[in-house]
mmCIF file of C-alpha atoms and ligand atoms in Angstrom:
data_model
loop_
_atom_site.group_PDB
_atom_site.id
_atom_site.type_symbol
_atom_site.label_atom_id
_atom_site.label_comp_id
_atom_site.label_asym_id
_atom_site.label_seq_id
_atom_site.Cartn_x
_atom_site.Cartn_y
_atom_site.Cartn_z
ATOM 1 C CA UNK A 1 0.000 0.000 0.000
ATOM 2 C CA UNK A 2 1.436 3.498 -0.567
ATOM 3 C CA UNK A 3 1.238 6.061 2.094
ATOM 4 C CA UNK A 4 -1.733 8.217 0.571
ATOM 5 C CA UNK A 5 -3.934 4.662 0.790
ATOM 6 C CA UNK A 6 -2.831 3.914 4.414
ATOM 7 C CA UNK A 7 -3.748 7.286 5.312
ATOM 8 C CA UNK A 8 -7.144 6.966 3.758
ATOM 9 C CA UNK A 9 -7.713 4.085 5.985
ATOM 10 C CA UNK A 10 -6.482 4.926 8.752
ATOM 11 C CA UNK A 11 -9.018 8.211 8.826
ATOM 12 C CA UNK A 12 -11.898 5.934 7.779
ATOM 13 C CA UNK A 13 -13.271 3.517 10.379
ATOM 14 C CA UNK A 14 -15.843 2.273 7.775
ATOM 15 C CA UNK A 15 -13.304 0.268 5.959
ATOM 16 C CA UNK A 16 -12.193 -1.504 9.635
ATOM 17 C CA UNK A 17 -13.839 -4.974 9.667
ATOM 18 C CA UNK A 18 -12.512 -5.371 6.164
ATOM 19 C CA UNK A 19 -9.660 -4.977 6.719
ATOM 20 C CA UNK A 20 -9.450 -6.801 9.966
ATOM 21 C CA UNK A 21 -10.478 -9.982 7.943
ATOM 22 C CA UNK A 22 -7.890 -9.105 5.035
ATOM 23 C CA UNK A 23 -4.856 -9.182 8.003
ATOM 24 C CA UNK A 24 -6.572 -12.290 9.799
ATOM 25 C CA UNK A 25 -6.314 -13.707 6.011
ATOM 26 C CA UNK A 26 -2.954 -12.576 5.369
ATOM 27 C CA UNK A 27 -1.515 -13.975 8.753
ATOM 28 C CA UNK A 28 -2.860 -17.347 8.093
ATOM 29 C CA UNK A 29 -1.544 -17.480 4.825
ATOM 30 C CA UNK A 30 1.861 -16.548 5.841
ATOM 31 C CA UNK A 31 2.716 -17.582 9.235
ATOM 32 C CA UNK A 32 -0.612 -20.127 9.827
ATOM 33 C CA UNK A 33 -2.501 -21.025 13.079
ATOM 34 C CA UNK A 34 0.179 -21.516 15.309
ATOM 35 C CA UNK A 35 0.581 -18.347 18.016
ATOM 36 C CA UNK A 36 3.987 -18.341 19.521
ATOM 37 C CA UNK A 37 4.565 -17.560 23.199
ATOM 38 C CA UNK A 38 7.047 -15.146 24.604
ATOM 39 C CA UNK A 39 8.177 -15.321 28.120
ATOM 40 C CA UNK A 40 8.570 -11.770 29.258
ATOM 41 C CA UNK A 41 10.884 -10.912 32.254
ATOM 42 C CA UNK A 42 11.164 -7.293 33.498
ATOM 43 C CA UNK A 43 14.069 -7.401 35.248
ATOM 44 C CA UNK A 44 14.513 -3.666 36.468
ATOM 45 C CA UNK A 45 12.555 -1.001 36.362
ATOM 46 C CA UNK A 46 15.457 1.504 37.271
ATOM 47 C CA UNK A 47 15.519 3.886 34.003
ATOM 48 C CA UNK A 48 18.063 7.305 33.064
ATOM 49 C CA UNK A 49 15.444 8.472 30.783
ATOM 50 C CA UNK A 50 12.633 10.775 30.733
ATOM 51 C CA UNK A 51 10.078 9.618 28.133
ATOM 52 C CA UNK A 52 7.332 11.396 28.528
ATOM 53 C CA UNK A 53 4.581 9.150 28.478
ATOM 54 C CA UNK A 54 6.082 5.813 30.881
ATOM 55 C CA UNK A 55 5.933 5.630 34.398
ATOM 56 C CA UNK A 56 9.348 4.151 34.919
ATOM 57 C CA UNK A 57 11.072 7.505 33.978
ATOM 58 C CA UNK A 58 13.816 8.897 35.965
ATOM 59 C CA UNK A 59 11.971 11.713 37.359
ATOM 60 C CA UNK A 60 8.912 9.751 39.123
ATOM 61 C CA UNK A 61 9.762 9.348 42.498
ATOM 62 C CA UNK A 62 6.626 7.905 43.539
ATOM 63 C CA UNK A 63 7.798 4.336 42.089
ATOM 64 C CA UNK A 64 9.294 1.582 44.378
ATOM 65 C CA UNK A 65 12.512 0.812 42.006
ATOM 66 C CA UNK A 66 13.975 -2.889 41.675
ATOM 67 C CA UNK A 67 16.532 -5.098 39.897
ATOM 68 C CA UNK A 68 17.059 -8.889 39.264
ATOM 69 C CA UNK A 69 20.344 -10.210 39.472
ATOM 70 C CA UNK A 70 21.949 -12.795 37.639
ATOM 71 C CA UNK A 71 20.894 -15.565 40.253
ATOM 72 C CA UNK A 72 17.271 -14.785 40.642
ATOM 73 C CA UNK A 73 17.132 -14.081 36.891
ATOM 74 C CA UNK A 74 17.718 -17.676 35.931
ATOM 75 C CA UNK A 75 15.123 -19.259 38.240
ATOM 76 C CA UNK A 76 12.906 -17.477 36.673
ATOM 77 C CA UNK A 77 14.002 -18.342 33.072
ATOM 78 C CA UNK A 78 14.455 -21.988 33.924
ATOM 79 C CA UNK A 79 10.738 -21.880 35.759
ATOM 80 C CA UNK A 80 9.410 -20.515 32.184
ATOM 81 C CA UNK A 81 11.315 -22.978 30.152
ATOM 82 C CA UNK A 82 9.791 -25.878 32.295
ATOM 83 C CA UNK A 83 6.478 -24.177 31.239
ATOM 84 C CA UNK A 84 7.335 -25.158 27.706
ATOM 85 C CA UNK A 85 8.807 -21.513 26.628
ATOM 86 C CA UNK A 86 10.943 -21.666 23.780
ATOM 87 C CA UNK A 87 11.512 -17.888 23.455
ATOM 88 C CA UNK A 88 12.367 -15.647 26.829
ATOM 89 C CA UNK A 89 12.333 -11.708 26.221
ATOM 90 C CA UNK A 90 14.911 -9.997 28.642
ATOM 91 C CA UNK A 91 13.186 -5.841 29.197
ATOM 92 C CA UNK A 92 13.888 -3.095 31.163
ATOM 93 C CA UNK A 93 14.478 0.452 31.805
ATOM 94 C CA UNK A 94 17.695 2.219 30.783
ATOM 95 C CA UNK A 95 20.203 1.026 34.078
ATOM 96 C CA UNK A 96 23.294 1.287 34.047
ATOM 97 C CA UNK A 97 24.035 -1.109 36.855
ATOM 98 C CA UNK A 98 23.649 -3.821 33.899
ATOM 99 C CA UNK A 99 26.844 -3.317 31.782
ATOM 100 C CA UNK A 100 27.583 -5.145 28.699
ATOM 101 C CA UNK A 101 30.029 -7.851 30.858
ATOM 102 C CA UNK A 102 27.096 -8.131 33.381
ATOM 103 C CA UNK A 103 24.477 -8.289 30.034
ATOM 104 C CA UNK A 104 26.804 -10.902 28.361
ATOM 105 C CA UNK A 105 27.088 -13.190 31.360
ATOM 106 C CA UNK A 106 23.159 -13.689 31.953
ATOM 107 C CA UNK A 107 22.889 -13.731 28.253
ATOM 108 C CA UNK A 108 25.091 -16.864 28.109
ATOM 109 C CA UNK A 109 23.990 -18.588 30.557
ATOM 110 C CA UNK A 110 20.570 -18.363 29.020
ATOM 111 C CA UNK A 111 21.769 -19.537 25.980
ATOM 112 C CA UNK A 112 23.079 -22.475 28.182
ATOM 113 C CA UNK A 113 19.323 -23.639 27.677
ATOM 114 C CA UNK A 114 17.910 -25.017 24.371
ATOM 115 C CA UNK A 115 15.810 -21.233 24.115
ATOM 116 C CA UNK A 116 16.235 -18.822 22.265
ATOM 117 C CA UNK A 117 16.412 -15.324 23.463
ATOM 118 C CA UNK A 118 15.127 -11.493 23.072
ATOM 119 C CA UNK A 119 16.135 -7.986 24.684
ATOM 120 C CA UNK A 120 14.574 -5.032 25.169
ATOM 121 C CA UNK A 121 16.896 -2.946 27.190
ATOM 122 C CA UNK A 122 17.113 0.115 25.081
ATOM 123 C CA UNK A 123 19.558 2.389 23.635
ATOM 124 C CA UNK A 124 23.119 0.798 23.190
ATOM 125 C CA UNK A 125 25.894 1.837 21.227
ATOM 126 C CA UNK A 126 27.094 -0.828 17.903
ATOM 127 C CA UNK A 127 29.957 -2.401 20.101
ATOM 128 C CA UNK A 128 27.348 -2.750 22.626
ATOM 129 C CA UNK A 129 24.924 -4.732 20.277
ATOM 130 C CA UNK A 130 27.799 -6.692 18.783
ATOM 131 C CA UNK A 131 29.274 -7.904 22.335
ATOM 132 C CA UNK A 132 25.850 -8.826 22.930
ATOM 133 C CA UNK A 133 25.030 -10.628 19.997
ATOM 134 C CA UNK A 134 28.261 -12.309 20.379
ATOM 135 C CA UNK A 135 27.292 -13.362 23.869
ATOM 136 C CA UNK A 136 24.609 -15.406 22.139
ATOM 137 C CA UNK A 137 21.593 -12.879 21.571
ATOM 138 C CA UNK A 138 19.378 -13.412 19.166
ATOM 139 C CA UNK A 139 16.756 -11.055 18.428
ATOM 140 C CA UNK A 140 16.394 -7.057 20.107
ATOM 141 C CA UNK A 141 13.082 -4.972 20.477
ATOM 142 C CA UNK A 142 13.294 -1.325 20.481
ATOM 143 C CA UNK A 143 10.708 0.407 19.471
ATOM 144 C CA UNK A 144 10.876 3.380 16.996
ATOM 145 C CA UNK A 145 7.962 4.750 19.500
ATOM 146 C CA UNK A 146 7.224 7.557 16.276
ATOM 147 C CA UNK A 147 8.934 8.292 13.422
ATOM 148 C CA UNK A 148 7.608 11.902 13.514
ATOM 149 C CA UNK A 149 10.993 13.166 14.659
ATOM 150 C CA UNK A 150 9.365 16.246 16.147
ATOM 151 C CA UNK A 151 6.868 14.365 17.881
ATOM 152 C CA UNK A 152 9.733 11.846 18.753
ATOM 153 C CA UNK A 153 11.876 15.063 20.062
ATOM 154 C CA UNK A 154 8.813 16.174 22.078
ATOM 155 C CA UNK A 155 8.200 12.845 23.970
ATOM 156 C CA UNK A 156 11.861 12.147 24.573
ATOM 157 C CA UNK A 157 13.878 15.012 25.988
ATOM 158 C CA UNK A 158 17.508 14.522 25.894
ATOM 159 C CA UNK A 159 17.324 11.768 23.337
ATOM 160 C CA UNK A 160 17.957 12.035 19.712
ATOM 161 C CA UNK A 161 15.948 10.506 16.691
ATOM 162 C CA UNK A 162 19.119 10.155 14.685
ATOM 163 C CA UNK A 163 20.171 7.775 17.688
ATOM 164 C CA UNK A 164 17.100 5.765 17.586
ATOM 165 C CA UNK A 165 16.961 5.086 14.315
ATOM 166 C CA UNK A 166 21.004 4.187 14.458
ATOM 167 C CA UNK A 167 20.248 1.531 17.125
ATOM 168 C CA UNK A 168 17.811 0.099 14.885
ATOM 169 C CA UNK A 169 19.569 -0.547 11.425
ATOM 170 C CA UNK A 170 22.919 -1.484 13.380
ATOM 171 C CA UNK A 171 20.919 -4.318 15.068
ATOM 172 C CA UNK A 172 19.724 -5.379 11.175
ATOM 173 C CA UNK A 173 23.413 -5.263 9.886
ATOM 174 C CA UNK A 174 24.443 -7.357 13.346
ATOM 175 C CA UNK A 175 22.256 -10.237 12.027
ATOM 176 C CA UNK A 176 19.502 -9.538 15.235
ATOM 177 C CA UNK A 177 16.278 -10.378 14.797
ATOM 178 C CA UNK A 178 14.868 -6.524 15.210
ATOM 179 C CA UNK A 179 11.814 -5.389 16.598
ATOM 180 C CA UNK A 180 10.101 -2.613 16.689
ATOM 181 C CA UNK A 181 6.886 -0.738 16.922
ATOM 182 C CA UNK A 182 5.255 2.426 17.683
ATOM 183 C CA UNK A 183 2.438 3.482 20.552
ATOM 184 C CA UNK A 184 -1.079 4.850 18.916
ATOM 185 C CA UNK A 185 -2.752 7.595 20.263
ATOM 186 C CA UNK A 186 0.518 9.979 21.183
ATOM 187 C CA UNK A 187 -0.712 13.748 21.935
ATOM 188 C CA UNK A 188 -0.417 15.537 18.660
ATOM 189 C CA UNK A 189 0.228 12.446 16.782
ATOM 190 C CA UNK A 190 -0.932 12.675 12.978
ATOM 191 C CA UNK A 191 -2.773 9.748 10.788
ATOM 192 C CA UNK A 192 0.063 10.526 8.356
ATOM 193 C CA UNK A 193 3.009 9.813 10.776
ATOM 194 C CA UNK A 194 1.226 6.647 11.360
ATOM 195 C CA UNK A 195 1.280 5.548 7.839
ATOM 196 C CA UNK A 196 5.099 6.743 7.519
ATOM 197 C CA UNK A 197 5.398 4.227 10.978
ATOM 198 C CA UNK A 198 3.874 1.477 8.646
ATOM 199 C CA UNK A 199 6.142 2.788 5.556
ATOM 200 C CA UNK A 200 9.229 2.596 8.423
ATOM 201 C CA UNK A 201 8.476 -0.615 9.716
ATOM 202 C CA UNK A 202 8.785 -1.925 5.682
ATOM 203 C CA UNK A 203 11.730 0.046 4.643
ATOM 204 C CA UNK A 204 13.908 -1.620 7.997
ATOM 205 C CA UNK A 205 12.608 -4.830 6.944
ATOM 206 C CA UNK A 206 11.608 -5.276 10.619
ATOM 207 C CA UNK A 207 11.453 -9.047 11.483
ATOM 208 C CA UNK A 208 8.773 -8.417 14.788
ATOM 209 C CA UNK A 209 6.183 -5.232 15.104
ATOM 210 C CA UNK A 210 4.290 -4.604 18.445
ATOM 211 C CA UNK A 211 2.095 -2.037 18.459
ATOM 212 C CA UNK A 212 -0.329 -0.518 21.271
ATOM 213 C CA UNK A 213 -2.377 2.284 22.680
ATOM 214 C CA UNK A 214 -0.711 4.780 24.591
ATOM 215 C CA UNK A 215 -2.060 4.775 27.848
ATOM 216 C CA UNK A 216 -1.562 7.680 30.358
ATOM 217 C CA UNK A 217 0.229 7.576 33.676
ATOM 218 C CA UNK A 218 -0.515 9.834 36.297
ATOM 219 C CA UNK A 219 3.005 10.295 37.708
ATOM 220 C CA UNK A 220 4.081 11.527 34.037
ATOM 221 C CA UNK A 221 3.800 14.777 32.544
ATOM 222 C CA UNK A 222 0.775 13.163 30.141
ATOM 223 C CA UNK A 223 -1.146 12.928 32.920
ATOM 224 C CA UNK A 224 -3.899 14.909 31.554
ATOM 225 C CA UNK A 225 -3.733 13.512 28.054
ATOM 226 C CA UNK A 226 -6.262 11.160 26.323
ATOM 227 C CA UNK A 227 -6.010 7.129 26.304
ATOM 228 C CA UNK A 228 -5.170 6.126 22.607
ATOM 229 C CA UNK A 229 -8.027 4.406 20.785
ATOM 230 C CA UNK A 230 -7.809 0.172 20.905
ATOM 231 C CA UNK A 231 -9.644 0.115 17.486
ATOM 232 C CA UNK A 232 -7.229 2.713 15.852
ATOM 233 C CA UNK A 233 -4.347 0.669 17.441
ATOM 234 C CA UNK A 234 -5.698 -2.269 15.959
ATOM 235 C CA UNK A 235 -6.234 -1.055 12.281
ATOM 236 C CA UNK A 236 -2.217 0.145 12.157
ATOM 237 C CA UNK A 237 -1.644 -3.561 13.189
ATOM 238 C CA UNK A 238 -3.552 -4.875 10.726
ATOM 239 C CA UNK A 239 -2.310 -2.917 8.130
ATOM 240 C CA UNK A 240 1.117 -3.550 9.593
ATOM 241 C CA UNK A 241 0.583 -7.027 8.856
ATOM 242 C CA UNK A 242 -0.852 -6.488 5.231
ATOM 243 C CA UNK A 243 2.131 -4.836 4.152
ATOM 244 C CA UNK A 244 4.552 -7.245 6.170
ATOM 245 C CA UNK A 245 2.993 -10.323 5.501
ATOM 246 C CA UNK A 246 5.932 -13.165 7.069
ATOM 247 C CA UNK A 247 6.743 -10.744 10.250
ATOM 248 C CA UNK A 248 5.599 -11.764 13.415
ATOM 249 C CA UNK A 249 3.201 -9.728 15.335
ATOM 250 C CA UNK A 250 2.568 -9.669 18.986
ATOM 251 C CA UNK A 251 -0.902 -8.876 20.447
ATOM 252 C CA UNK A 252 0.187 -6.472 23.126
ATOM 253 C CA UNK A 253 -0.678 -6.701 26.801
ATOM 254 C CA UNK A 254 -1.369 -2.536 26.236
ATOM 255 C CA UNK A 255 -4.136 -3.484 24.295
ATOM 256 C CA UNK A 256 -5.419 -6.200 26.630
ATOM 257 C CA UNK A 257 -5.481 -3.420 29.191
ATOM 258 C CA UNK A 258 -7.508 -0.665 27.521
ATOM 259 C CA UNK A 259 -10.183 -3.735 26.033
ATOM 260 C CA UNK A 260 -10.835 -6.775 28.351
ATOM 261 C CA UNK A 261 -10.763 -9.189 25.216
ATOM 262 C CA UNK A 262 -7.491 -6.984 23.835
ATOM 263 C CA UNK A 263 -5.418 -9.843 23.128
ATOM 264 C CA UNK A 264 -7.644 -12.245 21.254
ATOM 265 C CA UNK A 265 -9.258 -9.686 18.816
ATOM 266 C CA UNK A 266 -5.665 -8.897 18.147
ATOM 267 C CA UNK A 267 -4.835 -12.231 17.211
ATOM 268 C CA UNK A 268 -8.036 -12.568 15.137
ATOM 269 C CA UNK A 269 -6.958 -9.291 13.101
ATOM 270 C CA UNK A 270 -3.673 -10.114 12.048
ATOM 271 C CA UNK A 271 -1.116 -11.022 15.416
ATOM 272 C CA UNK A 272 0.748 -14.687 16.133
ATOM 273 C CA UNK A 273 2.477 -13.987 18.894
ATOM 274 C CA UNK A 274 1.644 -13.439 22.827
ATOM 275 C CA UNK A 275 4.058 -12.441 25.441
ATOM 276 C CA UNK A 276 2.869 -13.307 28.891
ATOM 277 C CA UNK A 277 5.047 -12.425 32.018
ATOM 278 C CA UNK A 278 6.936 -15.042 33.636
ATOM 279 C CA UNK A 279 8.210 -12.818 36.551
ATOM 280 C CA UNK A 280 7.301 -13.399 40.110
ATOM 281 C CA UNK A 281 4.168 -11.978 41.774
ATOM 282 C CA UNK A 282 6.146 -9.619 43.426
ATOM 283 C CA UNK A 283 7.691 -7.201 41.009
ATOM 284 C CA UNK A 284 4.485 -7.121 38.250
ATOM 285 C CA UNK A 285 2.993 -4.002 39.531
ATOM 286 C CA UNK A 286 6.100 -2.526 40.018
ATOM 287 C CA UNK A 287 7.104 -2.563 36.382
ATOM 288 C CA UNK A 288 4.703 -0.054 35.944
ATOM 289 C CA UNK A 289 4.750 1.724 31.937
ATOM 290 C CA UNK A 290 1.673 2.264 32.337
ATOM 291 C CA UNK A 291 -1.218 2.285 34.493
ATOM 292 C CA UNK A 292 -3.764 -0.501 34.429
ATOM 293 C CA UNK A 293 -1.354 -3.508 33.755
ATOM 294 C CA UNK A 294 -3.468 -6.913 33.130
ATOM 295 C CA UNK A 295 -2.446 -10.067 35.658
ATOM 296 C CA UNK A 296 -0.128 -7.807 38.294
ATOM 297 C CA UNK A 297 -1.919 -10.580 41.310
ATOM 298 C CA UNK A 298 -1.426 -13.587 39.116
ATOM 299 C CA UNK A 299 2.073 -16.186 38.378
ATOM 300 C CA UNK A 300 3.973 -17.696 35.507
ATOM 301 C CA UNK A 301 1.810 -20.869 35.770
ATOM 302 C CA UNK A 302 -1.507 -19.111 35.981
ATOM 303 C CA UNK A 303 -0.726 -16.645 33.072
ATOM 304 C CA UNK A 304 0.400 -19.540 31.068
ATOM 305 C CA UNK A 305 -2.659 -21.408 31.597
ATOM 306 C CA UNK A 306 -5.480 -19.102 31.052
ATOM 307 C CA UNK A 307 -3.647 -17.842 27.542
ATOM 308 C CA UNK A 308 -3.464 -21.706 26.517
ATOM 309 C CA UNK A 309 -6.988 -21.591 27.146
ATOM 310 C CA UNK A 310 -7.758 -18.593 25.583
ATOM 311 C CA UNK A 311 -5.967 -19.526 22.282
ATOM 312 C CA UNK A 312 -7.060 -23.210 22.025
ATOM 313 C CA UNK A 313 -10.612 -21.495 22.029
ATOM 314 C CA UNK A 314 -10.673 -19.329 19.663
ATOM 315 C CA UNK A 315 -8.925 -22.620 17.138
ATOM 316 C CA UNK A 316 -5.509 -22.139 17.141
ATOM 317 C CA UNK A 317 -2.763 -23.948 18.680
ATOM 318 C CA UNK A 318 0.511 -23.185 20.689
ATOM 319 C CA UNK A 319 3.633 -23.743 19.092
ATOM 320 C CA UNK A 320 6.744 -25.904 19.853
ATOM 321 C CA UNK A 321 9.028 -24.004 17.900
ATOM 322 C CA UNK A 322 11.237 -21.332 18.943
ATOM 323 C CA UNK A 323 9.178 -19.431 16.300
ATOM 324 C CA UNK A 324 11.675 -17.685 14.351
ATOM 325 C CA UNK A 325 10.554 -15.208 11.565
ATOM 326 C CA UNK A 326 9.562 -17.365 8.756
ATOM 327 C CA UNK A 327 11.269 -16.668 5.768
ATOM 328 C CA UNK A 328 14.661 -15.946 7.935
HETATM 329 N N1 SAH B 401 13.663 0.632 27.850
HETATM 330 C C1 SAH B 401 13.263 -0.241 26.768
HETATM 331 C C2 SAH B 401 11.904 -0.900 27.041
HETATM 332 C C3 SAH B 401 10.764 0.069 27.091
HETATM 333 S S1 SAH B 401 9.232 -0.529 27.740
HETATM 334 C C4 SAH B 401 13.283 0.529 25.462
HETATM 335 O O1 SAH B 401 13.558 1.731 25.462
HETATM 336 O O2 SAH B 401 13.058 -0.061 24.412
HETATM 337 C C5 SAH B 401 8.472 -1.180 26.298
HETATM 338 C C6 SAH B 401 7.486 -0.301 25.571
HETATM 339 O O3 SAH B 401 6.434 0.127 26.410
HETATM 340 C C7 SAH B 401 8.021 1.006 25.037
HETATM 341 O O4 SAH B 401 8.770 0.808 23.862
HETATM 342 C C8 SAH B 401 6.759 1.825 24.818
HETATM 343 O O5 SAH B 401 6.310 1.767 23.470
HETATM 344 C C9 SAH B 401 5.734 1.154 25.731
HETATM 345 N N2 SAH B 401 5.166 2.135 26.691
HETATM 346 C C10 SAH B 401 5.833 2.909 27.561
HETATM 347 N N3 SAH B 401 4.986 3.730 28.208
HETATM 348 C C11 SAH B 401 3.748 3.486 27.718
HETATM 349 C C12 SAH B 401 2.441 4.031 27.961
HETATM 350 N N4 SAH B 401 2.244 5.007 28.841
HETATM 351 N N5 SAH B 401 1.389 3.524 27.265
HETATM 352 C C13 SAH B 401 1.588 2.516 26.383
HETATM 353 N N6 SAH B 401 2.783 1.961 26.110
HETATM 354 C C14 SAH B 401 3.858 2.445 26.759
#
C-alpha cells in the first residue's frame, strides 16, 4: 500500500472490519494457526530516561525501584522454560548497573538452555549490540515509538531521533532479529506519521512489530492527556501485517489493558504472537509503563494457563518451535 492509501484508511473507520479480515487472512496465509509464546521478564525497572509518556522515567519518584540479578534471573528463566517456553524476552528500563560484561554473562547462561532469546533494554551503542550478539543474543526490540521526529523530540527530551533510528539498522546489519513498533494515540500524533510508521516498519525490513495504545500515567507529565483508541491501534496492526505479511506480530498486553478481550481480537486481526510475564508476583505491579497492567496478582503458571486456554478457544494452537521469523 502506498502512504496516501494507508492514510485513507487509517481516517476511515468504515473500511475496519474489512480490513481486519484481510490481516486475519494474510496472517494465516503466511505464518498459519500456530501463536507463539514469549516469556517476558522485566528485570529492572530503574531507568536514566525521561520519556514522557512511561511511568518508569527517571523523574517519578513515587515508584518503588527494583533489579534482578543474575541468580534470581535464571530461576525465573528456567521456571518458564519448564512451562514449555521456547523464546524468553529480557526488558527493562535504561540502568546502568547492567553493563555489557554483566548483560553478556546472563545472556550466556541463558543460551546455556535449548531457548532462544530477546532484549529489550534500550539504547546501546554498535559495540554494545555486537558484544551482545556475540554473547549469544538473538533477536532485540526497540521500538521506533514515532517516526515523527518532532513528535519523537517532544516525547523524549535529551534523546535524539538520529540515535534511535542508528540503534535500529545497526541491530539489522548485526544479524539480530529486530523489533520494533510504535504506541497509537501519542498527543499531537498525525494519521500521516502513522502511515510513515507502517512505511518505516517496511523500509527496515523489521522481522517483529508490536504495536499498542498509549495509555496515560498519572506520575508523568501526560497525565492529563487522552487514552489512545484500541480500534485505531488495531487497524495500524492490521495494516502492519498487510504490508509485512511473514513478520511476526505480537498482540500487546497494552491493548489487553484498555479492552478486556485486547489480546484475542488482536490475534483474530492479524497477530501470532503473545508475550505473557513469567516474573514473580512480586515485582508485576512494580514494572509499571503504564497504568492498568493486566495479571499484576497472578504467576507464571496461571498466566500460562489461562492464555493456553484462551488460544485453544478461539482454534488455534501453541507452538513448539522457537518461532523464528519465517522466511529468515
Ligand atoms: N527501555 C526499553 C523498554 C521500554 S518498555 C526501550 O527503550 O526499548 C516497552 C514499551 O512500552 C516502550 O517501547 C513503549 O512503546 C511502551 N510504553 C511505555 N509507556 C507506555 C504508555 N504510557 N502507554 C503505552 N505503552 C507504553
Amino acid at each position: 500500500m502506498n502512504r496516501q492509501e494507508l492514510i485513507d484508511i487509517l481516517s476511515d473507520d468504515k473500511k475496519n472490519t474489512k480490513i481486519f479480515e484481510k490481516a486475519d487472512k494474510i496472517r494465516r496465509e503466511n505464518v498459519g494457526d500456530e501463536v507463539h509464546l514469549r516469556g517476558l521478564i522485566e528485570f529492572s525497572n530503574i531507568c536514566k530516561r525521561q520519556c514522557k509518556y512511561c511511568g518508569l522515567r527517571s523523574e517519578n519518584k513515587n515508584i518503588e525501584r527494583y533489579r534482578i540479578l543474575k541468580d534470581e534471573l535464571l530461576v525465573y528463566a528456567k521456571n518458564a522454560i519448564n512451562l514449555g517456553y521456547r523464546t524468553l524476552v529480557l526488558q527493562s528500563g535504561e540502568d546502568e548497573y547492567f553493563d555489557t560484561d554483566k548483560l553478556a554473562e546472563i545472556v550466556k547462561a541463558i543460551k546455556e538452555f535449548d531457548v532462544a532469546l530477546t532484549l529489550s533494554i534500550g539504547e546501546k551503542s554498535y559495540d554494545e549490540f555486537k558484544a551482545l550478539k556475540q554473547a549469544g543474543a538473538d533477536r532485540y526490540l526497540l521500538r521506533i515509538e514515532t517516526t515523527d521526529k518532532k513528535l519523537y523530540e517532544e516525547m523524549h527530551p535529551n534523546a535524539s531521533f538520529e540515535n534511535r533510528m542508528r540503534c535500529l539498522y545497526d541491530l539489522k546489519k548485526l544479524g539480530y532479529e529486530t523489533g520494533t513498533g510504535c504506541l497509537v494515540g501519542l498527543p499531537k500524533q498525525t494519521t500521516e506519521s502513522l502511515a510513515d510508521d507502517i512505511l518505516f516498519f517496511k523500509e527496515l525490513d523489521a522481522d517483529m512489530v508490536g504495536i499498542g495504545p498509549f495509555i496515560p500515567h498519572k506520575e508523568t507529565p501526560l497525565a492529563e492527556a487522552k487514552q489512545g483508541d484500541f480500534w485505531q491501534a488495531l487497524k495500524v496492526m492490521a495494516l502492519t501485517r498487510i504490508n509485512l505479511p511473514d513478520i511476526n506480530i505480537p498482540a500487546t498486553t497494552a491493548m489487553e489493558t484498555i479492552n478486556p478481550n485486547g489480546r484475542i481480537i488482536a490475534l483474530q486481526s492479524g497477530a501470532n504472537v503473545v508475550m505473557p510475564n513469567v516474573t514473580s508476583t512480586e515485582y508485576r505491579a512494580k514494572y509499571e509503563i503504564y497504568p492498568g497492567k493486566i495479571c499484576i496478582n497472578d504467576n507464571p503458571d496461571k498466566c500460562r494457563g489461562c492464555i493456553e486456554n484462551k488460544i485453544k478457544s478461539i482454534g488455534r494452537t501453541i507452538s513448539k518451535e522457537k518461532g523464528f521469523r519465517k522466511n529468515n
